[in-house]
PDB file of C-alpha atoms in Angstrom:
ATOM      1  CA  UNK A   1     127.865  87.576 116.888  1.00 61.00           C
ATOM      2  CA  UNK A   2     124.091  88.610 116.830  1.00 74.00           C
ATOM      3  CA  UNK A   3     123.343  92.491 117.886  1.00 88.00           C
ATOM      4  CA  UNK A   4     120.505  91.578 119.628  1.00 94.00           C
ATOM      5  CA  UNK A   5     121.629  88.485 122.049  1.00 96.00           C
ATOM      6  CA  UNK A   6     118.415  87.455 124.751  1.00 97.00           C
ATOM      7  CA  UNK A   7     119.031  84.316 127.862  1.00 96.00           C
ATOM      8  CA  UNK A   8     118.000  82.006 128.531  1.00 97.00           C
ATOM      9  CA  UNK A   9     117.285  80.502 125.528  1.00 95.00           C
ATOM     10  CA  UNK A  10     114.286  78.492 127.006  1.00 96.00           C
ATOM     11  CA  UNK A  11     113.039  78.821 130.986  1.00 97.00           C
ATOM     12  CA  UNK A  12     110.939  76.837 132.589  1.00 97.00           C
ATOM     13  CA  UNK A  13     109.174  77.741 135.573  1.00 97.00           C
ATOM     14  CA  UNK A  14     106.556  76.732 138.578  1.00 97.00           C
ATOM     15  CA  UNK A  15     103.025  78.757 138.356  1.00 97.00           C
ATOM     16  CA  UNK A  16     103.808  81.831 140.806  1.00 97.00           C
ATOM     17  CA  UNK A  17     107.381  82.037 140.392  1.00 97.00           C
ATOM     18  CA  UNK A  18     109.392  85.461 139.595  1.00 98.00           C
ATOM     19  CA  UNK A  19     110.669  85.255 136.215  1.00 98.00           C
ATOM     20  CA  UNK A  20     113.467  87.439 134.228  1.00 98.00           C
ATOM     21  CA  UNK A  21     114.321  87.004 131.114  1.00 98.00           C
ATOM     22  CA  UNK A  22     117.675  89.359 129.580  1.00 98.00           C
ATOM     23  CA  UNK A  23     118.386  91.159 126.355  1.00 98.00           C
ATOM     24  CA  UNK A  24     122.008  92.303 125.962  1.00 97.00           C
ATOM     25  CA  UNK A  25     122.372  94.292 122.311  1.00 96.00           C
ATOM     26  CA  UNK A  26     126.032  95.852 120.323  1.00 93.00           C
ATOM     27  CA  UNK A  27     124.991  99.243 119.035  1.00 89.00           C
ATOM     28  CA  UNK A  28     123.195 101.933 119.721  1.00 90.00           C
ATOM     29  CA  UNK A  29     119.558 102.194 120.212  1.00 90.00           C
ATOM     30  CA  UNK A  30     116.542 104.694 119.725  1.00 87.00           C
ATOM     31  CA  UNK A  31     114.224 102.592 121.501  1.00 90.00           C
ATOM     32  CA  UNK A  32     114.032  98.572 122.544  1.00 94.00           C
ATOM     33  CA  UNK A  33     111.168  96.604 121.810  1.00 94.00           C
ATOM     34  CA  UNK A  34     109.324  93.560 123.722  1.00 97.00           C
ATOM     35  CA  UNK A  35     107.125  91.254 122.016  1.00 96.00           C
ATOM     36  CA  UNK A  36     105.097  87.962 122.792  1.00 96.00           C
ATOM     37  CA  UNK A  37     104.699  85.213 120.529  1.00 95.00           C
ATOM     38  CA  UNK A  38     101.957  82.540 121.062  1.00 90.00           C
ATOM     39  CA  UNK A  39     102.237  78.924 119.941  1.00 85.00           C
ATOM     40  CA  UNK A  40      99.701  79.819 117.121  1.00 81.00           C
ATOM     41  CA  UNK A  41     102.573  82.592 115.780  1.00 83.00           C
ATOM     42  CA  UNK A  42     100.701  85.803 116.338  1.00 88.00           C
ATOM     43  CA  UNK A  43     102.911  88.212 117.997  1.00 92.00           C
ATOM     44  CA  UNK A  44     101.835  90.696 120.218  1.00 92.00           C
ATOM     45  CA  UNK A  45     104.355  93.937 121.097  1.00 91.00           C
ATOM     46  CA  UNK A  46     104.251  93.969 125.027  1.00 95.00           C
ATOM     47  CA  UNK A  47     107.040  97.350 125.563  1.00 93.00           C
ATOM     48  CA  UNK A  48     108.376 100.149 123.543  1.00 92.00           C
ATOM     49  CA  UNK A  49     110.870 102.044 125.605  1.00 92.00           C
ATOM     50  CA  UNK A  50     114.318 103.957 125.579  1.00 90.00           C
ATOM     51  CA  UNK A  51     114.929 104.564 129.067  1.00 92.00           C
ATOM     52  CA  UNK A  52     113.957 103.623 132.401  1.00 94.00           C
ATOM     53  CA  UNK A  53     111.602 101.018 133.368  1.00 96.00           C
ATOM     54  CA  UNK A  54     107.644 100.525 132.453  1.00 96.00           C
ATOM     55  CA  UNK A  55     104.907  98.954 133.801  1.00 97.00           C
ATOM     56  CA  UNK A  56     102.041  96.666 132.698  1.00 95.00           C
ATOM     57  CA  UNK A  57     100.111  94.605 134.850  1.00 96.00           C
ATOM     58  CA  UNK A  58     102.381  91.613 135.656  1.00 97.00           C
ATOM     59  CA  UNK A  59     104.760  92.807 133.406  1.00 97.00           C
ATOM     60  CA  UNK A  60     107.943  94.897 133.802  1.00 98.00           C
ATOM     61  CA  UNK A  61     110.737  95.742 131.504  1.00 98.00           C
ATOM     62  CA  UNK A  62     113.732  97.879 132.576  1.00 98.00           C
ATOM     63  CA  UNK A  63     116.497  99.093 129.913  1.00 97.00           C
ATOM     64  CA  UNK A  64     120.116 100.595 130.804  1.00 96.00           C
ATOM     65  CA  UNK A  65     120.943 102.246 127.615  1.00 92.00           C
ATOM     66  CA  UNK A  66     124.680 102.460 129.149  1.00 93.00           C
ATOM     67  CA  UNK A  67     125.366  99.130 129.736  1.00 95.00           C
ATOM     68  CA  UNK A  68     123.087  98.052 126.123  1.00 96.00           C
ATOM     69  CA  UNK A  69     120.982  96.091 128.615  1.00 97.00           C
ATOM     70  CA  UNK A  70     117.066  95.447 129.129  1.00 98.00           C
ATOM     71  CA  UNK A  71     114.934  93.072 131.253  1.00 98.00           C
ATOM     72  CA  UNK A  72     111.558  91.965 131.098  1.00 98.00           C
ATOM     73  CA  UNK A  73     110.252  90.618 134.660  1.00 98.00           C
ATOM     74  CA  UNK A  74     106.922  89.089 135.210  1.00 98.00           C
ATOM     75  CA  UNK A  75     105.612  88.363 138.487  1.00 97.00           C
ATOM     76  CA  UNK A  76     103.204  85.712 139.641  1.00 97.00           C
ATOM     77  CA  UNK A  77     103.707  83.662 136.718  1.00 97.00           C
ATOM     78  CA  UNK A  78     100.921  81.733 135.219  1.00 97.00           C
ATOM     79  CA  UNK A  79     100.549  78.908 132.789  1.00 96.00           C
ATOM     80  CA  UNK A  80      98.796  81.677 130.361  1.00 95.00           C
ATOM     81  CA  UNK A  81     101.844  83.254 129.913  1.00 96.00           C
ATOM     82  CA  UNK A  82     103.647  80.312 128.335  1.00 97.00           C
ATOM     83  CA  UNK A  83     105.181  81.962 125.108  1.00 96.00           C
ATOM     84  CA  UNK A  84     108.178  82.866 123.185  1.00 96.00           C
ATOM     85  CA  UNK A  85     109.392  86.954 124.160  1.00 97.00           C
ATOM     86  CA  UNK A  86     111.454  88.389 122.083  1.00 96.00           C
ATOM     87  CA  UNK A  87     113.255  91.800 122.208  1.00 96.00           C
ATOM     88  CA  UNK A  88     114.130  93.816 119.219  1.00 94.00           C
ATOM     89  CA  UNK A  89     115.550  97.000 118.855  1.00 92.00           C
ATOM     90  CA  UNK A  90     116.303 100.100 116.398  1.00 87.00           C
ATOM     91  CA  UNK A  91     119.344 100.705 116.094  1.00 85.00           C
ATOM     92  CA  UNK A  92     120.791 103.783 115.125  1.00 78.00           C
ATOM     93  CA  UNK A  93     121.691 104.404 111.133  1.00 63.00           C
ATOM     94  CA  UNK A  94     123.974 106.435 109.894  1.00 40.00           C
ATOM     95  CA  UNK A  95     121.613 108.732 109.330  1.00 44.00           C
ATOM     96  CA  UNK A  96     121.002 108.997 112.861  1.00 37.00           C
ATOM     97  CA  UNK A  97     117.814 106.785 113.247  1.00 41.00           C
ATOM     98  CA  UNK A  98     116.080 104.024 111.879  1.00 48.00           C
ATOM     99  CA  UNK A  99     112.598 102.630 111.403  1.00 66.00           C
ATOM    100  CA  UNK A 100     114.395  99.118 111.213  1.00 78.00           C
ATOM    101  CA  UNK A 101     114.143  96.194 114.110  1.00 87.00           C
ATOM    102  CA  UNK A 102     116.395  93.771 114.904  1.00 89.00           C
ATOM    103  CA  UNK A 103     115.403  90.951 116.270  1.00 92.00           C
ATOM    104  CA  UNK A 104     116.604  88.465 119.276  1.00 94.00           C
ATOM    105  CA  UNK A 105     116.051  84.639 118.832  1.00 93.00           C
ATOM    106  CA  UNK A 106     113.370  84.704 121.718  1.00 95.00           C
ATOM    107  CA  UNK A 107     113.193  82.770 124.797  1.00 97.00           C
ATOM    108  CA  UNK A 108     111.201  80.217 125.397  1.00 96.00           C
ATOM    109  CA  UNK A 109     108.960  80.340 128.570  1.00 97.00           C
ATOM    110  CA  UNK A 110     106.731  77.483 129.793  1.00 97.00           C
ATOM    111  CA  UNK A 111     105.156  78.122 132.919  1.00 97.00           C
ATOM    112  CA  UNK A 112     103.810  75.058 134.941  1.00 97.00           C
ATOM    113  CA  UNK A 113     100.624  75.028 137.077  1.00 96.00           C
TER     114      UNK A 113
ATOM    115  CA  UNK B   1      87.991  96.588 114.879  1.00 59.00           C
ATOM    116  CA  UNK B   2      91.261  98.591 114.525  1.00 67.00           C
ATOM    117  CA  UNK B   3      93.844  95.831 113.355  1.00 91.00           C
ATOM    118  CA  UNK B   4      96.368  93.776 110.868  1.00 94.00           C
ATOM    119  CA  UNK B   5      95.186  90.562 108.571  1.00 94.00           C
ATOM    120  CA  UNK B   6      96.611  88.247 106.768  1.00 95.00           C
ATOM    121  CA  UNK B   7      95.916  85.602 104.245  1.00 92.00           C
ATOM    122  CA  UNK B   8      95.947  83.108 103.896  1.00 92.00           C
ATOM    123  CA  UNK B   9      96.823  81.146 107.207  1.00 92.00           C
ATOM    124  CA  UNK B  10      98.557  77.946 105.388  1.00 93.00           C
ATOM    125  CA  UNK B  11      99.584  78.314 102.269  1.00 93.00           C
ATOM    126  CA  UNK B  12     101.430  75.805 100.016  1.00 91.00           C
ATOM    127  CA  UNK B  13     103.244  75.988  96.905  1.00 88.00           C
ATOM    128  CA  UNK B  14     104.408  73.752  93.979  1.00 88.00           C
ATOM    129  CA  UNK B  15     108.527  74.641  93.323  1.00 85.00           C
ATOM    130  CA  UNK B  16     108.420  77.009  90.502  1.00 85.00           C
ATOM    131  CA  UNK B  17     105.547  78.779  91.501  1.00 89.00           C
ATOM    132  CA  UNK B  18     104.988  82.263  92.139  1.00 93.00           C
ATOM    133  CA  UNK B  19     102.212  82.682  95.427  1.00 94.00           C
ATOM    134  CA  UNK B  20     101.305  86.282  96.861  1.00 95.00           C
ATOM    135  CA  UNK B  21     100.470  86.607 100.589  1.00 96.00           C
ATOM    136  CA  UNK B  22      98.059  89.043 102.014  1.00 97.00           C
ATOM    137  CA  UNK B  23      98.612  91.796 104.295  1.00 97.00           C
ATOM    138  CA  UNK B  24      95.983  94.601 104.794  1.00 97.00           C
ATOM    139  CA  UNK B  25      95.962  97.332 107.997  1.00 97.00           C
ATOM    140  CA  UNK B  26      93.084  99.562 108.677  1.00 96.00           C
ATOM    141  CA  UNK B  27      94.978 101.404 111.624  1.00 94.00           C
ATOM    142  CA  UNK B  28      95.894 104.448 109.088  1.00 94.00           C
ATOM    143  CA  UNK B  29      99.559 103.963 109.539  1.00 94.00           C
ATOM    144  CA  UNK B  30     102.261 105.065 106.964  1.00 92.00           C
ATOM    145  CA  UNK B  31     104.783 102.538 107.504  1.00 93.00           C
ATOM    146  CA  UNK B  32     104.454  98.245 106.579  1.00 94.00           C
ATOM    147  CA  UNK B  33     107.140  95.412 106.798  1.00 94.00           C
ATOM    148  CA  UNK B  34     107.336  91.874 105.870  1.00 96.00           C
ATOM    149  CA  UNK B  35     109.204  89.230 108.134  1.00 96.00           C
ATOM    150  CA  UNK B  36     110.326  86.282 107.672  1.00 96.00           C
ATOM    151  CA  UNK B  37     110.686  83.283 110.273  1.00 94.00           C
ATOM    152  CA  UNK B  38     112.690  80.475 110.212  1.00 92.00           C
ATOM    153  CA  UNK B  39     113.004  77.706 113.673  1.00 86.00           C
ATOM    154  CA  UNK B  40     115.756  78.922 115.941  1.00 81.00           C
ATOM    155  CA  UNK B  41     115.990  82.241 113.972  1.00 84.00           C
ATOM    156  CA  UNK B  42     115.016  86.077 114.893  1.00 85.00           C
ATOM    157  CA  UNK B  43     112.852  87.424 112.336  1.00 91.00           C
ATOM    158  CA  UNK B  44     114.304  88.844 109.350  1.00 93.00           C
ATOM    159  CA  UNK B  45     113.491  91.812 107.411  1.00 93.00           C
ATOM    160  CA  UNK B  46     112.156  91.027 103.806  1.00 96.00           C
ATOM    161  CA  UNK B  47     110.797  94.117 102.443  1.00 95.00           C
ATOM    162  CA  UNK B  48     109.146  97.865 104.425  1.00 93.00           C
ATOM    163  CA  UNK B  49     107.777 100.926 102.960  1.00 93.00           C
ATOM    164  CA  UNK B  50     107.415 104.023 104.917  1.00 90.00           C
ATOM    165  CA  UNK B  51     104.759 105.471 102.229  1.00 91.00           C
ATOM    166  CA  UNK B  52     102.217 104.476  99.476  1.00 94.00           C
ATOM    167  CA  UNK B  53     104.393 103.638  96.104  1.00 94.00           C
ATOM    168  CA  UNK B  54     107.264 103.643  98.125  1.00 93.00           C
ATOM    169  CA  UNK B  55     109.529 100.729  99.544  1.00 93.00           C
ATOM    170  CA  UNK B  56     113.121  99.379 100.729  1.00 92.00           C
ATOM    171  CA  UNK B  57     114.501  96.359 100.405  1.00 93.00           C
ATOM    172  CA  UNK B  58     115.471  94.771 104.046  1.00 92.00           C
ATOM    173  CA  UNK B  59     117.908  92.083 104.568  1.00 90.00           C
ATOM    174  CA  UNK B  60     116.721  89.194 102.458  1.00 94.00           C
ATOM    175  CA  UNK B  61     114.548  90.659  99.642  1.00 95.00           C
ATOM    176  CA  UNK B  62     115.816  88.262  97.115  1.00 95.00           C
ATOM    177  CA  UNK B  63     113.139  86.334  95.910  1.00 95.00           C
ATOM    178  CA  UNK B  64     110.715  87.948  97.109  1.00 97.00           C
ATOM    179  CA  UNK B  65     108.535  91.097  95.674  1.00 97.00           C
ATOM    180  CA  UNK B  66     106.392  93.655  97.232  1.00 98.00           C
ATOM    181  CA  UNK B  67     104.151  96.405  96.108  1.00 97.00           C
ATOM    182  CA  UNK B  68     102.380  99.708  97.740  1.00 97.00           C
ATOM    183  CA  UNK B  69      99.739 101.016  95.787  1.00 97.00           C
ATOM    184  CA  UNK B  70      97.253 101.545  98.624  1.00 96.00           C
ATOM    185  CA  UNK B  71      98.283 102.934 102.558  1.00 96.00           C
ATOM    186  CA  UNK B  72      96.277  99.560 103.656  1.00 97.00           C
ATOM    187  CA  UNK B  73      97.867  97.138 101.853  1.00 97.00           C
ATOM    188  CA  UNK B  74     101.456  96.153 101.406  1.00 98.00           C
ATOM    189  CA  UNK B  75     101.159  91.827  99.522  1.00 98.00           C
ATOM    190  CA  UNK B  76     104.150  90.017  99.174  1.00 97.00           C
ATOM    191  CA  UNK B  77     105.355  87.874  96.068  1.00 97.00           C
ATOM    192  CA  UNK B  78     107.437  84.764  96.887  1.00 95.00           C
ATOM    193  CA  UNK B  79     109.009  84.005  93.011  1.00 93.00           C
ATOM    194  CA  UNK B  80     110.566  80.857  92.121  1.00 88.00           C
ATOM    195  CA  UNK B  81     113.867  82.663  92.678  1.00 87.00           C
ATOM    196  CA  UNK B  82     113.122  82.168  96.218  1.00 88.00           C
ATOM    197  CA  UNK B  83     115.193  78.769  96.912  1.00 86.00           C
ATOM    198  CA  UNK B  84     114.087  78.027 100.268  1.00 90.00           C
ATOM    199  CA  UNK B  85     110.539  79.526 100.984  1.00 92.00           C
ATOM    200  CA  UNK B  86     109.280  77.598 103.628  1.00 94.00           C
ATOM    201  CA  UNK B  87     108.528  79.676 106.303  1.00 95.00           C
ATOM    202  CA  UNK B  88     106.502  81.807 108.364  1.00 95.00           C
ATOM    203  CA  UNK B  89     105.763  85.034 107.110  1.00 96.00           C
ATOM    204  CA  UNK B  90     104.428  88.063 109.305  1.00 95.00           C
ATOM    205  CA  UNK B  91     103.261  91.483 108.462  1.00 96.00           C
ATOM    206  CA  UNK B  92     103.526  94.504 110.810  1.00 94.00           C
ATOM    207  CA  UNK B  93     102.843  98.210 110.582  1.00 94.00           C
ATOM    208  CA  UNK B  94     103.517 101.199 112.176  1.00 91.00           C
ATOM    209  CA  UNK B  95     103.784 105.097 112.724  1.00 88.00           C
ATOM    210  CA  UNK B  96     106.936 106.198 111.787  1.00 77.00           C
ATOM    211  CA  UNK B  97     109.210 104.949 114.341  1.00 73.00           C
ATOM    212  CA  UNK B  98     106.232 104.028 115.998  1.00 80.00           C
ATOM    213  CA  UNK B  99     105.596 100.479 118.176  1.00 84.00           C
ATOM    214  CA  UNK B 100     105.152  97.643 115.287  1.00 89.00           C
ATOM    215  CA  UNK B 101     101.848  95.828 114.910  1.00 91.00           C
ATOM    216  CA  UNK B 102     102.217  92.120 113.686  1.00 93.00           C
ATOM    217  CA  UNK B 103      99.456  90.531 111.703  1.00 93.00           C
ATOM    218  CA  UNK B 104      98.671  86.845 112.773  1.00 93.00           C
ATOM    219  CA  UNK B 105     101.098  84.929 109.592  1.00 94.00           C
ATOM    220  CA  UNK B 106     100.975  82.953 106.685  1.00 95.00           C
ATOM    221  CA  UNK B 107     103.042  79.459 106.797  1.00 94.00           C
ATOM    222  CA  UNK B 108     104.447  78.810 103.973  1.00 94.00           C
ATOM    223  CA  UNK B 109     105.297  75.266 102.755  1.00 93.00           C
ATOM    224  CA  UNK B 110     106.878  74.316  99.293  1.00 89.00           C
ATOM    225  CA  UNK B 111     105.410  70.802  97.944  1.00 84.00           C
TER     226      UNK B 111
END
């Protein structure tokens, strides 16, 4: 089983529509990360966070470090933001912390106009 | 402009061959990694160094080579030991336990 477990695998969605996509991880965690990955294979890192919920334009992510959870919302979706997200987190050595990510297998939105 | 490059963008390789990809970083940070992609696969750790002529191995390093002589530049070597090379590579840096920046990738294809 992966650590780092993300659905749905792929989503497809009308222009406009609400849109969630959920990371569910095994161990503990120093901070979670969101990313975006274009068709062209640049990725770009969206959230960093460890608690609570942050806010960036049309993008939201929320993590419950209790329940090893995180969301990443995105209201009035648009074709633009057709891409692959993928959350990754650092988990916890023995050391007590890690520089490390691991990474989900990304979803797959496609937003239609 | 503050950022992450690599070269090349395609790069392809004869089996047997040794190739070296490109990563340089002007953002001043102390810590690089090397990824590896694969279809239907989370990246994969290759190789990171938290400090010049210093570096770990991550979860596939065999194969592969890396070195750290400068804070700006971290190259990879993909060695013939490598059995199944094809694949996207990406570079990232960071602070130290900092948010990761990804350079755009080199696509590897063995001929």
């Amino acid at each position: 089983k992966n650590e780092v477990e993300q659905s749905p695998q792929n989503l497809t969605a009308q222009e406009g529509e609400f849109i969630t996509i959920n990371c569910s991880y095994s161990v503990g965690i120093s901070a979670l990360h969101w990313l975006q990955q274009h068709p062209g294979g640049g990725i770009v890192s969206l959230f960093m966070l460890s608690s609570g919920k942050k806010k960036h334009g049309r993008l939201i992510a929320t993590i419950n470090i209790q329940e090893k959870h995180s969301s990443l919302h995105i209201t009035a979706s648009h074709p633009r933001d057709s891409a692959v997200y993928i959350c990754a987190v650092h988990p916890w050595g023995t050391q007590g912390g890690s520089e490390k990510l691991v990474f989900g297998k990304g979803t797959k939105l496609t937003v239609n106009p | 402009d503050g950022g992450i490059t690599q070269s090349p963008k395609y790069l392809f390789r004869k089996e047997g061959q040794n190739v070296t990809l490109s990563c340089e970083q002007n953002l001043n940070h102390d810590a690089m990694y090397w990824y590896r992609q694969d279809p239907g696969q989370g990246l994969r750790l290759i190789y990171y160094s938290q400090i010049v002529n210093d570096f770990q191995k991550g979860d596939i390093a065999e194969g592969y080579s890396v070195s750290r002589e400068k804070k700006e530049s971290f190259p990879l070597t993909v060695t013939s030991a490598q059995k199944n090379p094809t694949a996207f590579y990406l570079c990232a840096s960071s602070i130290f336990r900092g948010e990761q920046f990804f350079g755009p990738g080199t696509r590897l294809t063995v001929l």
